[in-house]
Coordinates of C-alpha atoms in Angstrom, one line a residue:
M1 CA 167.8 -22.8 -139.5
L2 CA 164.7 -20.6 -139.9
M3 CA 162.5 -23.7 -140.2
N4 CA 164.2 -25.1 -137.2
L5 CA 163.3 -21.7 -135.4
I6 CA 159.7 -21.8 -136.6
N7 CA 159.3 -25.6 -135.6
R8 CA 160.5 -24.7 -132.3
Y9 CA 158.1 -21.9 -131.4
R10 CA 155.0 -23.0 -133.5
I11 CA 152.6 -23.1 -130.5
I12 CA 153.6 -19.6 -129.5
I13 CA 153.4 -18.4 -133.3
A14 CA 149.9 -20.2 -133.5
I15 CA 148.5 -18.3 -130.6
V16 CA 150.2 -14.8 -130.9
L17 CA 149.6 -14.6 -134.8
P18 CA 145.9 -14.7 -134.7
V19 CA 145.7 -12.4 -131.6
L20 CA 147.8 -9.9 -133.5
I21 CA 145.5 -10.1 -136.5
L22 CA 142.4 -9.7 -134.5
L23 CA 143.8 -6.9 -132.5
T24 CA 144.7 -5.0 -135.7
I25 CA 141.3 -5.5 -137.3
R26 CA 139.7 -4.2 -134.1
T27 CA 141.8 -1.1 -133.7
C28 CA 141.4 -0.2 -137.5
R29 CA 137.8 -0.3 -137.4
T30 CA 136.1 3.2 -136.7
G31 CA 133.0 1.7 -134.8
S32 CA 135.2 -0.6 -132.7
F33 CA 134.8 1.7 -129.4
K34 CA 131.7 1.9 -127.2
Y35 CA 131.6 5.6 -127.5
D36 CA 132.9 8.2 -129.9
A37 CA 134.9 10.6 -127.7
K38 CA 134.5 13.4 -130.0
K39 CA 130.6 13.0 -129.9
W40 CA 130.5 12.3 -126.2
A41 CA 132.5 15.6 -125.4
E42 CA 130.4 17.8 -127.7
S43 CA 127.8 18.5 -125.0
S44 CA 130.7 19.8 -122.7
F45 CA 131.9 22.1 -125.4
D46 CA 128.8 23.6 -126.4
G47 CA 127.3 23.8 -122.9
S48 CA 124.1 21.7 -123.7
N49 CA 124.9 19.6 -120.5
I50 CA 124.6 22.5 -118.2
I51 CA 121.2 23.6 -117.0
S52 CA 120.0 26.4 -114.6
R53 CA 117.6 26.0 -111.9
T54 CA 115.0 28.2 -113.9
D55 CA 115.4 25.9 -116.8
I56 CA 114.6 22.6 -114.8
G57 CA 110.9 23.0 -115.6
K58 CA 111.6 22.8 -119.3
L59 CA 112.8 19.2 -118.9
S60 CA 110.2 16.7 -119.4
G61 CA 109.8 13.6 -117.0
D62 CA 110.6 12.9 -113.5
K63 CA 113.8 14.4 -112.5
L64 CA 116.6 13.0 -110.4
I65 CA 119.0 15.4 -108.5
V66 CA 122.3 13.9 -107.5
C67 CA 123.8 15.9 -104.6
L68 CA 127.6 15.6 -104.2
D69 CA 127.5 17.8 -101.1
D70 CA 125.0 19.3 -98.7
S71 CA 124.8 22.7 -100.4
Y72 CA 121.7 21.8 -102.4
N73 CA 118.6 23.4 -101.3
K74 CA 115.8 21.2 -102.1
M75 CA 113.1 22.2 -104.7
N76 CA 109.4 22.0 -103.8
D77 CA 108.8 20.1 -107.0
R78 CA 106.9 16.6 -106.9
S79 CA 108.6 15.5 -110.1
T80 CA 112.0 15.8 -108.5
A81 CA 113.8 13.1 -106.4
E82 CA 116.9 13.5 -104.7
V83 CA 119.8 11.2 -103.9
H84 CA 122.9 12.1 -102.0
I85 CA 126.2 10.6 -103.3
P86 CA 129.7 11.2 -101.8
P87 CA 132.0 12.0 -105.0
D88 CA 134.3 9.3 -104.1
S89 CA 131.3 6.8 -104.1
V90 CA 130.0 7.8 -107.6
L91 CA 131.0 4.6 -109.3
N92 CA 129.5 2.3 -106.7
R93 CA 127.2 -0.1 -108.3
K94 CA 124.2 0.9 -106.0
Y95 CA 124.5 4.5 -107.2
I96 CA 125.0 3.7 -110.8
T97 CA 122.0 1.5 -110.8
I98 CA 119.9 4.2 -109.2
I99 CA 121.1 6.6 -112.0
R100 CA 120.7 4.2 -114.9
D101 CA 117.2 3.0 -113.8
H102 CA 115.9 6.5 -113.4
K103 CA 113.6 7.2 -116.5
G104 CA 113.8 11.0 -116.7
P105 CA 116.6 13.8 -116.7
V106 CA 119.4 13.2 -114.0
L107 CA 120.8 16.6 -112.7
I108 CA 124.3 16.7 -110.9
C109 CA 124.7 19.4 -108.4
S110 CA 127.7 20.5 -106.1
S111 CA 129.1 23.7 -104.3
D112 CA 132.0 23.1 -106.7
P113 CA 131.1 23.5 -110.4
A114 CA 134.3 21.6 -111.5
L115 CA 133.5 18.9 -109.3
S116 CA 130.1 18.4 -111.0
A117 CA 131.7 18.5 -114.4
R118 CA 134.0 15.8 -113.4
I119 CA 131.3 13.6 -111.8
W120 CA 129.2 14.2 -115.1
M121 CA 132.1 13.1 -117.2
V122 CA 132.7 9.9 -115.2
I123 CA 128.9 8.9 -115.0
S124 CA 128.4 9.8 -118.6
Q125 CA 131.2 7.4 -119.6
T126 CA 129.4 4.5 -118.0
G127 CA 126.8 5.0 -120.7
C128 CA 124.1 7.1 -118.6
T129 CA 122.1 9.4 -120.8
N130 CA 120.0 12.4 -120.1
L131 CA 122.5 13.9 -117.7
Y132 CA 122.9 17.4 -116.8
I133 CA 125.0 19.6 -114.5
L134 CA 122.8 21.9 -112.3

């Protein structure tokens, strides 16, 4: 009876069993995920991802300011570029490419600090580094 059942479903078993084994191996490995969530969120907990206007000069390299609304007053700094991104379009390929291709620090600003924090979280999950909340 059991052999008859196995013979009947052998193709399904031949497909599902290796997938289950590979899935089990992948989830049991510690380095299987792209980002370690604990390490990624660490800068949020210790506040190292937040920077004030007075500390912008301490950052090295050309800066890119990502404005989420019209509340930002442009700085008179030649090493600072600015791009306006609507919050609902932040994951648009065009904007992510601009942020990723920028070689220096990227500063996210908005009149709503909670919005800036949420957008920082979303952008940092795409793999962008050197990202700060202004």
